[in-house]
JSON list of C-alpha atoms in Angstrom, two decimals:
[
{"chain": "A", "resi": 12, "resn": "ALA", "atom": "CA", "xyz": [-0.04, 0.05, 0.03]},
{"chain": "A", "resi": 13, "resn": "GLY", "atom": "CA", "xyz": [2.92, 2.33, 0.78]},
{"chain": "A", "resi": 14, "resn": "ASN", "atom": "CA", "xyz": [4.21, 1.90, -2.68]},
{"chain": "A", "resi": 15, "resn": "THR", "atom": "CA", "xyz": [0.94, 2.88, -4.32]},
{"chain": "A", "resi": 16, "resn": "MET", "atom": "CA", "xyz": [0.75, 6.12, -2.27]},
{"chain": "A", "resi": 17, "resn": "LYS", "atom": "CA", "xyz": [4.26, 7.01, -3.35]},
{"chain": "A", "resi": 18, "resn": "THR", "atom": "CA", "xyz": [3.39, 6.40, -6.97]},
{"chain": "A", "resi": 19, "resn": "LEU", "atom": "CA", "xyz": [0.25, 8.41, -6.69]},
{"chain": "A", "resi": 20, "resn": "LYS", "atom": "CA", "xyz": [2.31, 11.23, -4.97]},
{"chain": "A", "resi": 21, "resn": "ILE", "atom": "CA", "xyz": [4.80, 11.28, -7.90]},
{"chain": "A", "resi": 22, "resn": "ALA", "atom": "CA", "xyz": [2.01, 11.31, -10.36]},
{"chain": "A", "resi": 23, "resn": "ALA", "atom": "CA", "xyz": [0.26, 14.11, -8.76]},
{"chain": "A", "resi": 24, "resn": "LEU", "atom": "CA", "xyz": [3.47, 16.03, -8.33]},
{"chain": "A", "resi": 25, "resn": "SER", "atom": "CA", "xyz": [4.44, 15.60, -12.01]},
{"chain": "A", "resi": 26, "resn": "LEU", "atom": "CA", "xyz": [0.87, 16.48, -13.07]},
{"chain": "A", "resi": 27, "resn": "VAL", "atom": "CA", "xyz": [1.19, 19.81, -11.16]},
{"chain": "A", "resi": 28, "resn": "MET", "atom": "CA", "xyz": [4.55, 20.48, -12.50]},
{"chain": "A", "resi": 29, "resn": "PHE", "atom": "CA", "xyz": [3.57, 19.65, -16.00]},
{"chain": "A", "resi": 30, "resn": "SER", "atom": "CA", "xyz": [0.31, 21.68, -15.97]},
{"chain": "A", "resi": 31, "resn": "GLY", "atom": "CA", "xyz": [2.17, 24.56, -14.48]},
{"chain": "A", "resi": 32, "resn": "PHE", "atom": "CA", "xyz": [4.74, 24.40, -17.10]},
{"chain": "A", "resi": 33, "resn": "SER", "atom": "CA", "xyz": [2.38, 24.20, -20.14]},
{"chain": "A", "resi": 34, "resn": "LEU", "atom": "CA", "xyz": [0.41, 27.03, -18.71]},
{"chain": "A", "resi": 35, "resn": "ALA", "atom": "CA", "xyz": [3.35, 29.25, -18.33]},
{"chain": "A", "resi": 36, "resn": "ASP", "atom": "CA", "xyz": [4.55, 28.00, -21.67]},
{"chain": "A", "resi": 37, "resn": "SER", "atom": "CA", "xyz": [1.47, 29.12, -23.49]},
{"chain": "A", "resi": 38, "resn": "SER", "atom": "CA", "xyz": [1.18, 32.54, -21.85]},
{"chain": "A", "resi": 39, "resn": "PRO", "atom": "CA", "xyz": [0.75, 35.32, -24.52]},
{"chain": "A", "resi": 40, "resn": "LEU", "atom": "CA", "xyz": [4.12, 36.90, -23.58]},
{"chain": "A", "resi": 41, "resn": "ASN", "atom": "CA", "xyz": [5.92, 33.56, -24.15]},
{"chain": "A", "resi": 42, "resn": "THR", "atom": "CA", "xyz": [4.11, 33.03, -27.49]},
{"chain": "A", "resi": 43, "resn": "VAL", "atom": "CA", "xyz": [5.19, 36.42, -28.54]},
{"chain": "A", "resi": 44, "resn": "LYS", "atom": "CA", "xyz": [8.85, 35.77, -27.44]},
{"chain": "A", "resi": 45, "resn": "ALA", "atom": "CA", "xyz": [8.95, 32.57, -29.28]},
{"chain": "A", "resi": 46, "resn": "TYR", "atom": "CA", "xyz": [7.36, 34.17, -32.36]},
{"chain": "A", "resi": 47, "resn": "MET", "atom": "CA", "xyz": [10.01, 36.91, -32.22]},
{"chain": "A", "resi": 48, "resn": "ALA", "atom": "CA", "xyz": [12.85, 34.29, -31.82]},
{"chain": "A", "resi": 49, "resn": "ALA", "atom": "CA", "xyz": [11.60, 32.68, -35.00]},
{"chain": "A", "resi": 50, "resn": "TRP", "atom": "CA", "xyz": [11.81, 35.98, -36.89]},
{"chain": "A", "resi": 51, "resn": "ASN", "atom": "CA", "xyz": [15.24, 36.56, -35.59]},
{"chain": "A", "resi": 52, "resn": "ALA", "atom": "CA", "xyz": [16.21, 32.91, -36.71]},
{"chain": "A", "resi": 53, "resn": "HIS", "atom": "CA", "xyz": [15.12, 34.21, -40.17]},
{"chain": "A", "resi": 54, "resn": "ASN", "atom": "CA", "xyz": [12.62, 31.25, -40.38]},
{"chain": "A", "resi": 55, "resn": "ALA", "atom": "CA", "xyz": [9.24, 32.50, -41.92]},
{"chain": "A", "resi": 56, "resn": "PRO", "atom": "CA", "xyz": [7.48, 29.10, -41.71]},
{"chain": "A", "resi": 57, "resn": "LEU", "atom": "CA", "xyz": [8.45, 28.65, -38.04]},
{"chain": "A", "resi": 58, "resn": "ALA", "atom": "CA", "xyz": [7.25, 32.20, -37.21]},
{"chain": "A", "resi": 59, "resn": "ALA", "atom": "CA", "xyz": [4.02, 31.69, -39.09]},
{"chain": "A", "resi": 60, "resn": "GLN", "atom": "CA", "xyz": [3.27, 28.52, -36.91]},
{"chain": "A", "resi": 61, "resn": "TYR", "atom": "CA", "xyz": [2.62, 30.97, -34.10]},
{"chain": "A", "resi": 62, "resn": "LEU", "atom": "CA", "xyz": [-0.16, 32.65, -36.06]},
{"chain": "A", "resi": 63, "resn": "ALA", "atom": "CA", "xyz": [-3.81, 31.48, -36.09]},
{"chain": "A", "resi": 64, "resn": "ASP", "atom": "CA", "xyz": [-5.15, 30.24, -39.45]},
{"chain": "A", "resi": 65, "resn": "ASP", "atom": "CA", "xyz": [-7.34, 33.40, -39.72]},
{"chain": "A", "resi": 66, "resn": "ALA", "atom": "CA", "xyz": [-4.87, 35.65, -38.13]},
{"chain": "A", "resi": 67, "resn": "VAL", "atom": "CA", "xyz": [-5.02, 39.41, -39.06]},
{"chain": "A", "resi": 68, "resn": "TYR", "atom": "CA", "xyz": [-1.82, 41.35, -39.58]},
{"chain": "A", "resi": 69, "resn": "TYR", "atom": "CA", "xyz": [-2.20, 45.05, -39.58]},
{"chain": "A", "resi": 70, "resn": "ASP", "atom": "CA", "xyz": [0.68, 47.07, -40.58]},
{"chain": "A", "resi": 71, "resn": "ALA", "atom": "CA", "xyz": [-0.16, 50.83, -39.95]},
{"chain": "A", "resi": 72, "resn": "ALA", "atom": "CA", "xyz": [2.13, 51.83, -42.86]},
{"chain": "A", "resi": 73, "resn": "ALA", "atom": "CA", "xyz": [0.40, 49.65, -45.41]},
{"chain": "A", "resi": 74, "resn": "GLY", "atom": "CA", "xyz": [-3.10, 50.45, -44.10]},
{"chain": "A", "resi": 75, "resn": "GLU", "atom": "CA", "xyz": [-4.81, 47.27, -45.53]},
{"chain": "A", "resi": 76, "resn": "PRO", "atom": "CA", "xyz": [-4.73, 44.44, -43.02]},
{"chain": "A", "resi": 77, "resn": "ILE", "atom": "CA", "xyz": [-3.65, 40.96, -44.30]},
{"chain": "A", "resi": 78, "resn": "THR", "atom": "CA", "xyz": [-5.81, 38.09, -43.35]},
{"chain": "A", "resi": 79, "resn": "GLY", "atom": "CA", "xyz": [-4.68, 34.52, -42.97]},
{"chain": "A", "resi": 80, "resn": "ARG", "atom": "CA", "xyz": [-1.56, 32.74, -41.75]},
{"chain": "A", "resi": 81, "resn": "GLU", "atom": "CA", "xyz": [-0.31, 31.92, -45.31]},
{"chain": "A", "resi": 82, "resn": "LYS", "atom": "CA", "xyz": [-0.70, 35.37, -46.59]},
{"chain": "A", "resi": 83, "resn": "ALA", "atom": "CA", "xyz": [1.08, 36.76, -43.63]},
{"chain": "A", "resi": 84, "resn": "GLU", "atom": "CA", "xyz": [3.83, 34.32, -43.90]},
{"chain": "A", "resi": 85, "resn": "LYS", "atom": "CA", "xyz": [4.48, 35.27, -47.53]},
{"chain": "A", "resi": 86, "resn": "GLU", "atom": "CA", "xyz": [3.66, 38.91, -47.73]},
{"chain": "A", "resi": 87, "resn": "VAL", "atom": "CA", "xyz": [4.89, 40.06, -44.31]},
{"chain": "A", "resi": 88, "resn": "ILE", "atom": "CA", "xyz": [7.33, 37.77, -42.62]},
{"chain": "A", "resi": 89, "resn": "GLY", "atom": "CA", "xyz": [8.87, 36.21, -45.67]},
{"chain": "A", "resi": 90, "resn": "ALA", "atom": "CA", "xyz": [9.03, 39.56, -47.39]},
{"chain": "A", "resi": 91, "resn": "PHE", "atom": "CA", "xyz": [10.87, 41.18, -44.42]},
{"chain": "A", "resi": 92, "resn": "ILE", "atom": "CA", "xyz": [13.28, 38.25, -44.01]},
{"chain": "A", "resi": 93, "resn": "LYS", "atom": "CA", "xyz": [14.03, 38.27, -47.89]},
{"chain": "A", "resi": 94, "resn": "ALA", "atom": "CA", "xyz": [14.64, 42.09, -47.69]},
{"chain": "A", "resi": 95, "resn": "VAL", "atom": "CA", "xyz": [16.65, 42.05, -44.54]},
{"chain": "A", "resi": 96, "resn": "PRO", "atom": "CA", "xyz": [18.23, 38.65, -44.17]},
{"chain": "A", "resi": 97, "resn": "ASP", "atom": "CA", "xyz": [20.04, 39.53, -41.08]},
{"chain": "A", "resi": 98, "resn": "LEU", "atom": "CA", "xyz": [17.21, 41.23, -39.43]},
{"chain": "A", "resi": 99, "resn": "ASN", "atom": "CA", "xyz": [17.01, 41.66, -35.67]},
{"chain": "A", "resi": 100, "resn": "TRP", "atom": "CA", "xyz": [13.66, 42.40, -34.01]},
{"chain": "A", "resi": 101, "resn": "LYS", "atom": "CA", "xyz": [14.05, 43.13, -30.43]},
{"chain": "A", "resi": 102, "resn": "MET", "atom": "CA", "xyz": [11.77, 44.23, -27.60]},
{"chain": "A", "resi": 103, "resn": "VAL", "atom": "CA", "xyz": [12.76, 47.47, -25.89]},
{"chain": "A", "resi": 104, "resn": "GLY", "atom": "CA", "xyz": [11.80, 48.20, -22.30]},
{"chain": "A", "resi": 105, "resn": "LYS", "atom": "CA", "xyz": [9.10, 46.29, -20.51]},
{"chain": "A", "resi": 106, "resn": "PRO", "atom": "CA", "xyz": [6.08, 44.65, -22.42]},
{"chain": "A", "resi": 107, "resn": "VAL", "atom": "CA", "xyz": [2.68, 45.51, -21.08]},
{"chain": "A", "resi": 108, "resn": "TYR", "atom": "CA", "xyz": [0.36, 42.32, -21.15]},
{"chain": "A", "resi": 109, "resn": "ASP", "atom": "CA", "xyz": [-2.64, 40.53, -19.68]},
{"chain": "A", "resi": 110, "resn": "GLU", "atom": "CA", "xyz": [-4.17, 37.09, -20.26]},
{"chain": "A", "resi": 111, "resn": "ASP", "atom": "CA", "xyz": [-4.68, 37.71, -24.03]},
{"chain": "A", "resi": 112, "resn": "THR", "atom": "CA", "xyz": [-2.86, 40.74, -25.19]},
{"chain": "A", "resi": 113, "resn": "VAL", "atom": "CA", "xyz": [0.86, 41.89, -25.43]},
{"chain": "A", "resi": 114, "resn": "ALA", "atom": "CA", "xyz": [1.95, 45.42, -26.29]},
{"chain": "A", "resi": 115, "resn": "PHE", "atom": "CA", "xyz": [5.64, 46.29, -26.46]},
{"chain": "A", "resi": 116, "resn": "ARG", "atom": "CA", "xyz": [8.09, 48.74, -28.00]},
{"chain": "A", "resi": 117, "resn": "TRP", "atom": "CA", "xyz": [10.69, 47.30, -30.35]},
{"chain": "A", "resi": 118, "resn": "GLU", "atom": "CA", "xyz": [13.67, 48.11, -32.46]},
{"chain": "A", "resi": 119, "resn": "PHE", "atom": "CA", "xyz": [14.08, 46.56, -35.88]},
{"chain": "A", "resi": 120, "resn": "SER", "atom": "CA", "xyz": [17.51, 46.59, -37.49]},
{"chain": "A", "resi": 121, "resn": "GLY", "atom": "CA", "xyz": [19.57, 44.92, -40.13]},
{"chain": "A", "resi": 122, "resn": "LYS", "atom": "CA", "xyz": [20.92, 45.48, -43.63]},
{"chain": "A", "resi": 123, "resn": "ASN", "atom": "CA", "xyz": [18.66, 45.68, -46.79]},
{"chain": "A", "resi": 124, "resn": "SER", "atom": "CA", "xyz": [20.66, 43.19, -48.69]},
{"chain": "A", "resi": 125, "resn": "GLY", "atom": "CA", "xyz": [17.74, 41.51, -50.36]},
{"chain": "A", "resi": 126, "resn": "GLU", "atom": "CA", "xyz": [14.85, 42.55, -52.81]},
{"chain": "A", "resi": 127, "resn": "TRP", "atom": "CA", "xyz": [12.12, 44.68, -51.15]},
{"chain": "A", "resi": 128, "resn": "ALA", "atom": "CA", "xyz": [8.61, 44.70, -52.75]},
{"chain": "A", "resi": 129, "resn": "GLY", "atom": "CA", "xyz": [10.19, 44.50, -56.19]},
{"chain": "A", "resi": 130, "resn": "SER", "atom": "CA", "xyz": [13.01, 46.94, -55.52]},
{"chain": "A", "resi": 131, "resn": "PRO", "atom": "CA", "xyz": [16.61, 45.78, -55.75]},
{"chain": "A", "resi": 132, "resn": "PRO", "atom": "CA", "xyz": [18.73, 45.69, -52.50]},
{"chain": "A", "resi": 133, "resn": "THR", "atom": "CA", "xyz": [20.11, 49.01, -51.39]},
{"chain": "A", "resi": 134, "resn": "ASN", "atom": "CA", "xyz": [22.55, 47.45, -48.95]},
{"chain": "A", "resi": 135, "resn": "ASN", "atom": "CA", "xyz": [21.77, 50.23, -46.69]},
{"chain": "A", "resi": 136, "resn": "PRO", "atom": "CA", "xyz": [21.64, 49.55, -42.91]},
{"chain": "A", "resi": 137, "resn": "ILE", "atom": "CA", "xyz": [18.11, 50.10, -41.54]},
{"chain": "A", "resi": 138, "resn": "LYS", "atom": "CA", "xyz": [17.12, 50.68, -37.96]},
{"chain": "A", "resi": 139, "resn": "PHE", "atom": "CA", "xyz": [13.60, 51.83, -36.93]},
{"chain": "A", "resi": 140, "resn": "GLU", "atom": "CA", "xyz": [11.52, 51.63, -33.69]},
{"chain": "A", "resi": 141, "resn": "GLY", "atom": "CA", "xyz": [7.88, 50.85, -33.29]},
{"chain": "A", "resi": 142, "resn": "VAL", "atom": "CA", "xyz": [5.17, 49.27, -31.22]},
{"chain": "A", "resi": 143, "resn": "SER", "atom": "CA", "xyz": [3.28, 46.08, -31.74]},
{"chain": "A", "resi": 144, "resn": "TYR", "atom": "CA", "xyz": [0.02, 45.15, -30.27]},
{"chain": "A", "resi": 145, "resn": "ILE", "atom": "CA", "xyz": [-0.78, 41.48, -30.36]},
{"chain": "A", "resi": 146, "resn": "HIS", "atom": "CA", "xyz": [-3.73, 39.30, -29.40]},
{"chain": "A", "resi": 147, "resn": "VAL", "atom": "CA", "xyz": [-3.07, 35.78, -28.48]},
{"chain": "A", "resi": 148, "resn": "LYS", "atom": "CA", "xyz": [-5.66, 32.93, -27.99]},
{"chain": "A", "resi": 149, "resn": "ALA", "atom": "CA", "xyz": [-4.84, 29.37, -26.95]},
{"chain": "A", "resi": 150, "resn": "GLY", "atom": "CA", "xyz": [-1.04, 29.87, -27.85]},
{"chain": "A", "resi": 151, "resn": "LYS", "atom": "CA", "xyz": [-1.69, 31.35, -31.34]},
{"chain": "A", "resi": 152, "resn": "ILE", "atom": "CA", "xyz": [-1.50, 35.00, -32.50]},
{"chain": "A", "resi": 153, "resn": "THR", "atom": "CA", "xyz": [-5.03, 35.99, -33.77]},
{"chain": "A", "resi": 154, "resn": "TRP", "atom": "CA", "xyz": [-4.24, 39.80, -34.44]},
{"chain": "A", "resi": 155, "resn": "GLN", "atom": "CA", "xyz": [-1.11, 41.80, -34.78]},
{"chain": "A", "resi": 156, "resn": "GLY", "atom": "CA", "xyz": [-0.93, 45.53, -35.34]},
{"chain": "A", "resi": 157, "resn": "ASP", "atom": "CA", "xyz": [2.45, 47.16, -36.02]},
{"chain": "A", "resi": 158, "resn": "TYR", "atom": "CA", "xyz": [2.84, 50.97, -35.58]},
{"chain": "A", "resi": 159, "resn": "TYR", "atom": "CA", "xyz": [6.13, 52.58, -36.65]},
{"chain": "A", "resi": 160, "resn": "ASP", "atom": "CA", "xyz": [7.81, 55.38, -38.32]},
{"chain": "A", "resi": 161, "resn": "SER", "atom": "CA", "xyz": [7.36, 54.31, -41.95]},
{"chain": "A", "resi": 162, "resn": "LYS", "atom": "CA", "xyz": [8.79, 57.63, -43.25]},
{"chain": "A", "resi": 163, "resn": "LYS", "atom": "CA", "xyz": [12.09, 56.87, -41.58]},
{"chain": "A", "resi": 164, "resn": "LEU", "atom": "CA", "xyz": [12.07, 53.30, -43.07]},
{"chain": "A", "resi": 165, "resn": "ASP", "atom": "CA", "xyz": [11.34, 54.71, -46.50]},
{"chain": "A", "resi": 166, "resn": "GLU", "atom": "CA", "xyz": [14.33, 57.07, -46.18]},
{"chain": "A", "resi": 167, "resn": "GLU", "atom": "CA", "xyz": [16.63, 54.28, -45.12]},
{"chain": "A", "resi": 168, "resn": "LEU", "atom": "CA", "xyz": [15.40, 52.14, -48.11]},
{"chain": "A", "resi": 169, "resn": "LYS", "atom": "CA", "xyz": [16.33, 54.87, -50.62]},
{"chain": "A", "resi": 170, "resn": "PRO", "atom": "CA", "xyz": [19.18, 54.04, -52.74]},
{"chain": "A", "resi": 171, "resn": "VAL", "atom": "CA", "xyz": [22.34, 55.93, -51.73]},
{"chain": "A", "resi": 172, "resn": "LYS", "atom": "CA", "xyz": [23.28, 58.46, -54.46]}
]
């Protein structure tokens, strides 16, 4: 009987540890951090896995939101990684978040050594700041809004005369 008790205790303990871990693991902040890590690994398909099938990606500079994981992977994540193959997207300061939303300031940097929206690479260094507002549901990003200084980015993407 003593042995059964011991087994039960271990099972209960591992269950508590496991559920605690998976819960912490799927917190919106951790989802966003893993998503950013995939961007920084320059892996568009991996980053896209953090998006819900019907995710909406809103880029304030573009104006029109992009709907759906596949489109976001190709037209946003993939396009950025192609244009700035060494991109670095990092959180600046402390994020503000609750059970389903994460908002944070960021800095995006790298070198425009790839084609950007049909324009040849300028090889210019780019560095701009912005804010992202992200909704997460069940470990998947359902909505992302990026707000940044697009004028500065446009300047940085101009070919050097």
